[in-house]
Coordinates of C-alpha atoms in Angstrom, one line a residue:
Chain S
M1 CA -32.9 35.0 -49.2
Q2 CA -29.9 33.2 -47.9
V3 CA -28.8 34.0 -44.3
R4 CA -25.2 33.4 -43.4
F5 CA -24.1 32.8 -39.8
D6 CA -20.7 33.3 -38.2
L7 CA -20.3 29.9 -36.6
K8 CA -17.6 31.3 -34.3
R9 CA -20.1 33.6 -32.6
I10 CA -22.7 30.9 -31.9
P11 CA -21.2 29.6 -28.7
S12 CA -21.2 33.1 -27.2
V13 CA -24.9 33.8 -28.0
W14 CA -26.2 30.3 -27.5
S15 CA -27.5 30.8 -24.0
S16 CA -29.6 33.8 -25.1
L17 CA -31.4 32.0 -27.9
T18 CA -34.8 30.4 -27.8
S19 CA -35.2 26.7 -28.3
A20 CA -36.7 27.3 -31.7
E21 CA -33.7 29.4 -32.7
R22 CA -31.3 26.8 -31.4
Q23 CA -33.0 24.1 -33.3
S24 CA -32.9 26.1 -36.5
L25 CA -29.2 26.7 -36.0
L26 CA -28.6 23.0 -35.3
D27 CA -30.4 22.2 -38.6
Y28 CA -28.4 24.9 -40.4
S29 CA -25.0 23.3 -40.0
P30 CA -23.7 20.0 -38.5
L31 CA -20.9 21.9 -37.0
V32 CA -23.2 23.8 -34.6
A33 CA -23.7 20.9 -32.3
P34 CA -20.0 20.4 -31.4
L35 CA -19.6 24.1 -31.0
V36 CA -22.3 24.4 -28.4
S37 CA -21.9 21.1 -26.6
S38 CA -18.5 20.0 -25.4
L39 CA -19.7 16.4 -24.9
T40 CA -20.9 16.2 -28.5
W41 CA -17.6 17.5 -29.6
L42 CA -15.7 15.1 -27.4
R43 CA -17.8 12.1 -28.4
K44 CA -18.3 12.6 -32.1
F45 CA -15.9 15.2 -33.4
T46 CA -12.6 14.4 -31.8
K47 CA -10.7 11.5 -30.2
T48 CA -8.8 10.8 -27.0
W49 CA -5.5 8.9 -26.8
D50 CA -5.3 5.6 -24.9
E51 CA -1.7 5.1 -24.0
H52 CA -2.3 1.5 -23.0
D53 CA -3.7 0.4 -26.4
I54 CA -0.9 0.4 -28.9
E55 CA -3.1 -1.1 -31.7
R56 CA -5.9 1.5 -31.6
S57 CA -4.6 4.5 -29.6
Y58 CA -7.1 7.1 -30.7
K59 CA -10.7 6.5 -29.6
P60 CA -13.8 8.7 -29.3
F61 CA -14.6 9.9 -25.8
P62 CA -16.7 7.2 -24.1
D63 CA -20.5 7.6 -24.2
W64 CA -21.0 7.0 -20.5
Q65 CA -23.8 8.6 -18.7
Y66 CA -21.8 10.0 -15.8
F67 CA -20.1 12.4 -18.1
D68 CA -23.5 13.9 -19.0
L69 CA -24.1 14.6 -15.3
L70 CA -20.6 15.9 -14.8
H71 CA -21.0 18.1 -17.8
H72 CA -24.3 19.4 -16.4
L73 CA -22.5 20.3 -13.1
W74 CA -19.7 21.9 -15.0
M75 CA -22.1 24.1 -16.9
T76 CA -24.1 25.1 -13.9
E77 CA -21.5 25.5 -11.1
A78 CA -18.8 28.2 -10.9
K79 CA -16.8 26.0 -8.5
L80 CA -16.9 22.2 -8.8
F81 CA -15.0 19.5 -6.9
V82 CA -14.7 16.0 -8.2
E83 CA -13.4 13.3 -5.8
K84 CA -12.8 10.2 -7.8
S85 CA -11.5 6.6 -8.1
R86 CA -8.5 6.1 -10.4
T87 CA -9.0 5.4 -14.1
V88 CA -12.4 7.1 -14.5
M89 CA -11.1 9.5 -17.2
A90 CA -11.9 12.6 -15.1
T91 CA -8.7 14.4 -16.2
W92 CA -9.5 13.8 -19.8
W93 CA -13.0 15.0 -19.2
G94 CA -11.8 18.2 -17.4
A95 CA -9.1 18.9 -20.0
G96 CA -11.8 18.4 -22.8
E97 CA -14.2 20.8 -21.1
C98 CA -11.5 23.4 -20.6
L99 CA -10.2 23.2 -24.2
H100 CA -13.6 23.3 -25.7
Y101 CA -14.5 26.4 -23.7
V102 CA -11.3 28.2 -24.5
M103 CA -11.5 27.3 -28.2
T104 CA -15.1 28.4 -28.6
H105 CA -14.8 31.5 -26.4
Q106 CA -11.5 33.1 -27.4
P107 CA -9.6 34.9 -26.1
A108 CA -10.5 32.9 -23.0
S109 CA -7.7 31.2 -21.1
C110 CA -7.2 28.3 -18.8
I111 CA -4.6 27.2 -16.2
F112 CA -4.0 23.6 -15.4
W113 CA -2.6 23.4 -11.9
C114 CA -1.2 20.1 -10.8
P115 CA 1.2 19.0 -8.0
D116 CA 4.1 19.0 -10.4
Q117 CA 5.1 20.3 -13.8
D118 CA 4.9 16.8 -15.4
R119 CA 1.3 16.3 -14.5
A120 CA 0.3 19.8 -15.5
E121 CA 2.0 19.3 -18.9
K122 CA 0.0 16.0 -19.2
C123 CA -3.2 18.1 -19.3
I124 CA -1.7 20.3 -22.0
K125 CA -0.8 17.1 -23.9
Y126 CA -4.4 15.9 -23.6
C127 CA -5.6 19.2 -25.1
K128 CA -3.1 18.9 -28.0
V129 CA -4.4 15.4 -28.7
L130 CA -8.0 16.5 -28.6
Y131 CA -7.3 19.5 -30.9
A132 CA -5.2 17.5 -33.3
Q133 CA -7.7 14.7 -33.5
Q134 CA -10.8 16.9 -34.1
D135 CA -12.7 17.3 -37.3
E136 CA -10.7 19.2 -39.9
R137 CA -13.6 21.7 -40.4
L138 CA -13.3 22.7 -36.7
K139 CA -9.5 23.1 -37.1
V140 CA -10.2 25.5 -39.9
L141 CA -12.7 27.3 -37.8
Y142 CA -10.3 27.6 -34.8
P143 CA -6.8 27.7 -36.3
L144 CA -3.6 27.7 -34.4
P145 CA -1.4 30.9 -34.4
R146 CA 0.3 31.8 -37.6
K147 CA 3.8 31.1 -36.2
K148 CA 2.8 27.9 -34.5
K149 CA 0.8 26.3 -37.2
T150 CA 1.0 22.7 -35.9
V151 CA 0.5 21.2 -32.5
D152 CA 4.2 20.2 -32.5
D153 CA 5.3 23.8 -32.9
Q154 CA 3.8 24.6 -29.5
A155 CA 5.6 24.7 -26.2
V156 CA 5.1 21.6 -23.9
Y157 CA 3.7 23.7 -21.1
K158 CA 1.3 25.9 -23.2
F159 CA -1.2 25.5 -25.9
E160 CA -2.1 28.6 -27.9
L161 CA -4.9 29.2 -30.3
G162 CA -5.1 31.6 -33.3
D163 CA -7.7 34.0 -31.8
G164 CA -5.9 34.6 -28.6
G165 CA -7.1 31.6 -26.5
W166 CA -4.5 29.8 -24.4
L167 CA -4.1 27.0 -21.9
Q168 CA -1.1 26.7 -19.7
A169 CA 0.4 24.2 -17.3
L170 CA 1.4 25.4 -13.8
P171 CA 3.2 23.3 -11.2
G172 CA 1.6 23.5 -7.8
K173 CA 4.8 23.9 -5.8
N174 CA 4.6 27.6 -5.7
P175 CA 1.1 28.7 -4.7
D176 CA 1.9 32.4 -5.7
K177 CA 2.5 31.5 -9.3
I178 CA -1.1 32.2 -10.3
R179 CA -1.1 35.7 -8.8
S180 CA 0.0 37.4 -12.0
E181 CA -2.5 35.5 -14.1
H182 CA -6.1 36.1 -14.7
P183 CA -7.4 32.9 -16.3
T184 CA -11.0 32.4 -17.4
L185 CA -10.8 28.8 -16.2
V186 CA -8.7 27.0 -13.6
M187 CA -8.5 23.2 -13.3
M188 CA -6.6 21.8 -10.4
D189 CA -5.8 18.1 -10.8
E190 CA -4.9 15.7 -8.0
C191 CA -5.5 18.4 -5.4
C192 CA -5.0 16.0 -2.5
F193 CA -1.4 15.5 -3.5
N194 CA -0.6 19.2 -3.7
A195 CA 0.9 20.1 -0.3
Q196 CA 0.4 23.8 -1.0
G197 CA -3.1 23.1 -2.5
A198 CA -5.2 25.1 0.0
E199 CA -3.1 28.3 -0.5
A200 CA -3.1 27.6 -4.3
Y201 CA -6.9 27.3 -4.2
D202 CA -7.3 30.5 -2.3
N203 CA -5.0 32.3 -4.7
A204 CA -6.8 30.9 -7.7
L205 CA -10.1 32.1 -6.2
S206 CA -8.6 35.6 -5.9
T207 CA -8.0 35.7 -9.6
R208 CA -11.8 35.3 -10.0
P209 CA -12.0 32.7 -12.7
L210 CA -15.3 32.0 -14.4
K211 CA -15.0 28.3 -13.6
L212 CA -12.8 26.5 -11.0
L213 CA -12.7 22.7 -11.3
C214 CA -10.9 20.7 -8.6
V215 CA -10.3 17.0 -9.4
S216 CA -8.6 14.5 -7.2
S217 CA -8.3 10.9 -6.1
A218 CA -8.4 10.4 -2.3
A219 CA -5.7 11.2 0.3
P220 CA -5.8 13.1 3.6
S221 CA -5.3 16.7 2.6
W222 CA -6.8 20.2 2.5
F223 CA -9.2 19.0 -0.1
R224 CA -10.5 16.3 2.3
D225 CA -10.7 18.9 5.2
L226 CA -12.8 21.2 3.0
T227 CA -15.2 18.6 1.7
E228 CA -15.6 16.4 4.7
T229 CA -18.5 18.3 6.1
A230 CA -20.5 18.2 2.8
G231 CA -23.9 16.6 3.0
L232 CA -25.6 14.5 0.4
I233 CA -27.9 16.2 -2.1
T234 CA -29.9 14.9 -5.0
L235 CA -28.3 14.4 -8.3
P236 CA -29.9 16.1 -11.3
E237 CA -32.0 13.8 -13.5
L238 CA -30.4 12.7 -16.7
S239 CA -33.2 14.2 -18.7
E240 CA -32.5 17.6 -17.0
C241 CA -28.9 17.3 -18.1
E242 CA -29.7 16.7 -21.8
A243 CA -32.1 19.8 -21.9
Chain R
M1 CA -26.9 6.9 -10.8
R2 CA -24.6 4.0 -10.0
G3 CA -21.2 5.2 -8.9
L4 CA -21.9 8.9 -9.0
S5 CA -23.2 11.0 -6.0
L6 CA -23.4 14.6 -5.2
R7 CA -22.7 16.5 -1.9
Q8 CA -22.7 20.1 -1.0
I9 CA -20.7 22.0 1.7
P10 CA -23.2 23.4 4.2
E11 CA -23.6 27.1 5.1
G12 CA -21.3 28.4 7.7
R13 CA -18.5 26.1 6.8
P14 CA -15.4 27.1 4.7
G15 CA -16.2 26.6 1.1
A16 CA -20.0 26.8 1.8
G17 CA -22.2 26.0 -1.3
I18 CA -19.5 24.1 -3.3
K19 CA -20.8 20.9 -4.8
I20 CA -18.7 17.8 -4.7
A21 CA -19.3 15.0 -7.2
R22 CA -18.1 11.6 -6.0
L23 CA -17.1 9.6 -9.0
H24 CA -16.7 5.9 -8.0
Y25 CA -15.3 3.4 -10.5
L26 CA -18.7 1.6 -10.5
A27 CA -20.0 4.5 -12.7
D28 CA -17.8 3.1 -15.5
P29 CA -20.0 0.5 -17.3
T30 CA -16.9 -1.4 -18.4
M31 CA -16.1 -2.2 -14.7
T32 CA -17.4 -5.7 -14.6
P33 CA -17.0 -7.7 -11.4
E34 CA -14.3 -9.8 -13.1
R35 CA -12.4 -6.7 -14.1
V36 CA -12.7 -5.3 -10.6
V37 CA -11.3 -8.6 -9.1
A38 CA -8.5 -8.6 -11.6
L39 CA -7.7 -4.9 -10.9
R40 CA -7.9 -5.4 -7.1
S41 CA -5.4 -8.2 -7.2
Q42 CA -2.8 -6.0 -8.8
Y43 CA -2.7 -3.6 -5.9
T44 CA 0.1 -4.2 -3.4
S45 CA -2.3 -3.9 -0.4
D46 CA -6.0 -3.8 0.3
A47 CA -5.6 -0.4 2.0
R48 CA -4.1 1.1 -1.1
W49 CA -6.9 -0.3 -3.2
R50 CA -9.4 1.2 -0.8
R51 CA -7.7 4.6 -1.0
E52 CA -7.1 4.7 -4.7
M53 CA -10.3 3.1 -6.0
E54 CA -12.9 3.1 -3.1
I55 CA -12.1 6.8 -2.4
Q56 CA -11.4 6.1 1.3
Y57 CA -9.3 9.0 2.3
E58 CA -7.9 7.6 5.5
A59 CA -7.6 4.0 4.3
L60 CA -3.8 3.9 5.0
E61 CA -4.1 5.2 8.6
G62 CA -2.5 2.8 11.0
E63 CA -1.5 0.5 8.1
L64 CA 2.0 -0.9 7.9
L65 CA 4.0 1.2 5.4
Y66 CA 4.9 -2.1 3.6
P67 CA 2.2 -4.7 4.3
E68 CA 3.7 -6.7 1.4
W69 CA 6.9 -7.3 3.4
K70 CA 7.3 -11.0 4.2
R71 CA 10.4 -11.9 6.0
E72 CA 10.5 -15.4 4.5
L73 CA 10.5 -13.9 1.0
S74 CA 12.9 -11.1 1.4
V75 CA 15.4 -11.8 4.1
C76 CA 18.3 -13.9 2.8
E77 CA 21.7 -15.1 3.7
P78 CA 24.3 -12.7 2.4
F79 CA 25.9 -13.4 -1.0
D80 CA 28.6 -11.6 -3.0
V81 CA 27.5 -8.4 -4.8
S82 CA 30.9 -6.9 -5.0
D83 CA 31.5 -7.8 -8.7
P84 CA 30.7 -4.6 -10.7
A85 CA 30.2 -6.8 -13.8
A86 CA 27.1 -8.3 -12.1
W87 CA 25.9 -5.8 -9.6
T88 CA 25.7 -2.0 -9.4
I89 CA 25.8 -0.6 -5.9
Y90 CA 23.9 2.5 -4.8
H91 CA 24.4 4.1 -1.5
A92 CA 22.3 6.6 0.5
C93 CA 22.8 8.8 3.5
D94 CA 20.2 10.3 5.8
P95 CA 22.1 12.9 7.9
H96 CA 20.7 14.6 11.0
G97 CA 21.7 17.3 13.4
R98 CA 21.4 15.4 16.6
T99 CA 20.2 11.9 15.6
P100 CA 22.9 9.5 14.2
H101 CA 23.3 9.5 10.5
A102 CA 21.9 6.5 8.6
F103 CA 23.5 4.8 5.6
I104 CA 22.4 2.0 3.3
W105 CA 23.9 0.1 0.4
E106 CA 21.7 -1.5 -2.2
A107 CA 22.8 -3.6 -5.1
F108 CA 21.0 -4.0 -8.5
N109 CA 21.6 -6.6 -11.2
K110 CA 20.6 -6.7 -14.8
F111 CA 17.7 -9.1 -14.2
G112 CA 15.9 -6.6 -12.0
D113 CA 16.9 -8.2 -8.7
R114 CA 18.0 -6.0 -5.9
A115 CA 19.5 -6.5 -2.5
V116 CA 20.0 -4.4 0.5
C117 CA 23.6 -5.5 1.2
G118 CA 24.7 -3.2 3.9
E119 CA 23.6 -0.7 6.5
L120 CA 25.2 1.6 9.1
W121 CA 23.1 2.9 11.9
S122 CA 25.0 3.7 15.0
G123 CA 21.8 4.4 17.0
R124 CA 21.4 0.7 17.5
D125 CA 24.8 -0.2 18.8
F126 CA 25.8 3.1 20.3
P127 CA 22.6 4.7 21.5
G128 CA 23.0 8.3 22.6
E129 CA 26.5 8.6 21.2
R130 CA 27.2 11.3 18.6
F131 CA 29.8 10.9 15.9
T132 CA 31.4 13.5 13.6
V133 CA 31.2 13.4 9.8
A134 CA 34.9 12.6 9.9
Q135 CA 34.2 9.5 12.0
Y136 CA 31.4 8.4 9.7
C137 CA 33.6 8.8 6.7
H138 CA 36.3 6.8 8.4
A139 CA 33.7 4.0 8.9
L140 CA 32.5 4.3 5.3
D141 CA 36.1 4.0 4.0
W142 CA 36.6 1.0 6.1
L143 CA 33.3 -0.8 5.1
E144 CA 33.9 -0.2 1.4
S145 CA 37.6 -1.2 1.5
D146 CA 39.0 -4.7 1.1
S147 CA 39.5 -5.0 4.9
M148 CA 39.3 -8.5 6.3
D149 CA 37.8 -7.4 9.6
K150 CA 34.5 -5.7 8.6
P151 CA 31.6 -6.0 11.1
S152 CA 28.5 -8.1 10.9
P153 CA 26.4 -6.6 8.1
F154 CA 29.5 -6.6 5.9
D155 CA 31.0 -10.0 6.8
W156 CA 30.1 -11.2 3.3
A157 CA 32.4 -8.4 1.9
R158 CA 35.5 -9.2 3.9
G159 CA 38.5 -8.8 1.6
K160 CA 36.3 -7.4 -1.1
K161 CA 36.4 -3.7 -2.2
L162 CA 32.9 -2.3 -2.8
S163 CA 32.6 -0.1 -5.8
V164 CA 29.7 2.4 -5.3
Y165 CA 28.2 3.7 -8.5
Y166 CA 26.0 6.5 -7.1
R167 CA 25.7 8.2 -3.7
V168 CA 22.6 10.1 -2.7
M169 CA 21.8 12.1 0.4
D170 CA 18.6 13.6 1.8
T171 CA 18.2 17.3 0.8
H172 CA 18.1 18.0 4.5
G173 CA 21.9 17.7 4.3
A174 CA 22.1 21.1 2.5
A175 CA 19.9 22.8 5.1
V176 CA 21.6 21.6 8.2
N177 CA 24.8 23.4 9.2
S178 CA 27.4 20.8 10.0
D179 CA 29.8 21.7 12.8
E180 CA 32.6 20.7 10.5
G181 CA 31.7 22.5 7.3
K182 CA 29.1 24.6 5.3
D183 CA 26.7 21.7 5.2
F184 CA 26.7 17.9 5.2
F185 CA 27.1 17.7 1.4
D186 CA 30.2 19.9 1.6
T187 CA 31.6 18.1 4.7
Y188 CA 31.2 14.6 3.3
A189 CA 32.7 15.8 0.0
R190 CA 35.8 17.1 1.8
H191 CA 36.3 13.7 3.2
G192 CA 36.0 12.1 -0.3
F193 CA 32.3 11.1 -0.4
Q194 CA 30.5 13.0 -3.1
Y195 CA 26.8 12.7 -2.5
F196 CA 24.1 13.9 -4.9
S197 CA 20.9 15.4 -3.6
A198 CA 17.9 13.1 -3.4
L199 CA 14.9 14.2 -5.5
K200 CA 12.3 14.7 -2.8
G201 CA 8.7 15.9 -2.6
E202 CA 5.6 13.9 -1.6
V203 CA 4.9 12.7 -5.1
R204 CA 8.4 11.4 -5.8
L205 CA 8.6 9.8 -2.4
A206 CA 5.1 8.2 -3.0
V207 CA 6.4 6.8 -6.3
A208 CA 9.5 5.6 -4.5
R209 CA 7.4 3.8 -1.9
D210 CA 5.3 2.2 -4.6
S211 CA 8.4 1.0 -6.4
V212 CA 9.8 -0.6 -3.2
A213 CA 6.4 -2.1 -2.5
S214 CA 6.3 -3.7 -5.9
A215 CA 9.8 -5.1 -5.4
L216 CA 8.6 -6.8 -2.3
L217 CA 5.9 -8.8 -4.1
P218 CA 6.6 -12.5 -4.6
V219 CA 7.7 -13.7 -8.0
E220 CA 8.1 -17.3 -9.1
I221 CA 11.6 -18.3 -10.1
T222 CA 12.4 -21.4 -12.0
T223 CA 15.9 -22.9 -11.8
G224 CA 17.5 -26.1 -12.7
T225 CA 16.5 -27.6 -9.4
G226 CA 12.8 -26.5 -9.5
K227 CA 10.6 -23.5 -8.8
F228 CA 10.5 -21.3 -5.8
T229 CA 9.1 -18.0 -4.8
Q230 CA 10.9 -14.9 -3.5
A231 CA 10.7 -11.1 -3.6
R232 CA 12.7 -9.1 -6.1
L233 CA 14.0 -7.0 -3.2
R234 CA 16.0 -9.0 -0.7
V235 CA 17.7 -7.9 2.5
F236 CA 20.8 -9.5 3.8
E237 CA 20.0 -11.0 7.2
G238 CA 22.7 -8.9 8.9
C239 CA 20.9 -5.7 8.1
A240 CA 18.9 -5.9 11.3
E241 CA 17.7 -2.3 11.4
T242 CA 16.4 -2.3 7.9
I243 CA 14.5 -5.5 8.6
D244 CA 13.2 -4.1 11.8
E245 CA 11.9 -0.9 10.0
F246 CA 10.2 -3.0 7.3
E247 CA 8.3 -4.9 10.0
R248 CA 7.4 -1.9 12.2
V249 CA 6.9 1.3 10.3
R250 CA 3.3 2.3 10.0
Y251 CA 1.2 5.3 8.8
P252 CA 0.1 7.5 11.6
E253 CA -3.5 7.5 12.9
G254 CA -5.5 10.7 13.5
D255 CA -6.3 13.6 11.2
P256 CA -3.5 14.6 8.9
V257 CA -4.0 18.0 7.5
R258 CA -1.8 17.8 4.5
P259 CA -0.1 15.1 2.4
A260 CA 3.2 15.6 4.3
D261 CA 1.4 14.6 7.5
E262 CA 0.5 11.3 5.9
R263 CA 4.1 10.3 6.1
P264 CA 4.8 7.2 8.1
M265 CA 5.9 8.6 11.5
T266 CA 5.4 6.2 14.3
Y267 CA 8.7 4.5 14.3
R268 CA 12.3 5.1 13.6
K269 CA 12.6 4.8 9.8
H270 CA 16.0 6.3 8.7
L271 CA 17.0 3.2 6.8
L272 CA 13.7 3.1 4.9
D273 CA 14.2 6.8 4.1
C274 CA 17.6 5.9 2.7
L275 CA 16.0 3.2 0.6
H276 CA 13.5 5.8 -0.8
Y277 CA 16.4 8.2 -1.6
V278 CA 18.0 5.5 -3.6
E279 CA 14.7 4.9 -5.4
T280 CA 14.4 8.5 -6.4
A281 CA 17.7 8.2 -8.2
Q282 CA 16.0 5.6 -10.5
P283 CA 18.6 2.9 -9.8
R284 CA 19.5 0.3 -12.4
F285 CA 22.3 -2.0 -13.3
V286 CA 25.1 -0.1 -15.1
L287 CA 28.0 -1.9 -16.6
P288 CA 31.2 0.0 -15.7
K289 CA 32.9 1.7 -18.6
W290 CA 36.1 -0.3 -18.2
L291 CA 34.1 -3.4 -18.7
R292 CA 32.1 -2.1 -21.6
S293 CA 35.2 -1.3 -23.6
R294 CA 36.8 -4.7 -22.9
S295 CA 35.3 -6.8 -25.7
T296 CA 35.8 -10.6 -25.5
W297 CA 34.7 -11.1 -29.1
K298 CA 37.3 -12.5 -31.4
P299 CA 37.0 -12.5 -35.2
I300 CA 37.3 -15.9 -37.0
H301 CA 39.6 -14.3 -39.6
A302 CA 42.0 -12.0 -38.0
G303 CA 42.1 -8.5 -39.6
T304 CA 38.8 -8.9 -41.5
G305 CA 36.4 -8.3 -38.6
Y306 CA 34.5 -11.5 -39.5

């Protein structure tokens, strides 16, 4: 007897499956792995865009170990802060995690909150690149809305998916902007450079998102004040992250 | 793991329980020592490198705003920048309620060179004295005219009319009620000086500071007589206040609570503010329209276009 699975439903039920069931699903279709693992999707089923490399602009997401740890923290923590050096691809990683979650859990939603509109729209741009560069079979599985069939048909500040998922850019100038929204995910980028960041963060918390990711390079700010007292704890083992 | 560590906010503190991943560039396996050295050398100051790459939040505290400033590379004898075919002049105003207003003139050429060619800061020569907008405008008229008796920072421009391409003013000018009009934008406009509002905000001003810092870095220039080094941004030696501010303005020490508090505060810096306002206007060399339409090209065969 042939059993048919609805691939779209797999990400929603994945956490309730036994390891044997998971393995059988992974064996059932090569598309299951990118559906249930954002890192697998980022590394093997889509490409990022390197604006500095004009010869080979589109590249797979790097296979660096720190992304496995970050991914593990993203999966296990409801609120996660990332303080970072420049050029470590943290924004790409965050945008990738958010897009993957929204795409595979529609009608989920996400707000990218940055110090200004340009930076917030950059996160949307990253999402559009990741969507457009992904495996065609995944595009078929998660199509764009009927009236916005291509990435170019979409607004610069918003990326919508066919089953009701959306990601939107929000400038951080007005911390009250998020009050009318109820996003599933909130990603705040360059938090240290958002003068209204503390209020924005509190307002974002009030909307009770499933995940709140704050990423920033260093500068004296509310982000620094909040994190300054944090004490060192042990990082999860890499083997734990892969499990 | 190299370059990645994890911290957690303790109980009883705001944000208790939140985990903070610290992602240092050394986690990136492509960051070889050679690449780090090369990258570090591109930063305009070690403090900026430490903040941007080493994740040191307070790295800029007490630092000079422009550590890349070197008097010998930037200060120069005045030269003529009054020809609109060669230089485009931008002008900025930093108005205040009680403090004197500050003005700067900066010229840009098509090769990317720029020169602070004039300043007006009455606080230096007339401390404690307050002037009206009408008086400032009278002075601006005079300094930009072809008068033969202009004062020190403008002695190079005696007998030369200055053609200003773009005027920019601190947005504060709209908030302050001038005694002589609705606000400073309005009052200056009524005296014939139409200013545009500077695009402010911490991010834009940070970009402006970076841009000025880059222009202060030395570049090697080859001429018919040999090679020499100078900064892209030069300041005429008569602009004493601007030079003074470049040499003295520092970031504050202590615990700033938000980005705005990280503004350089410890010294008078109105002229540097003006310079930043010019920068937010994305200044560049612009050939005037009347010169663009005046072609010097002559066809070999009249009437054919060839």
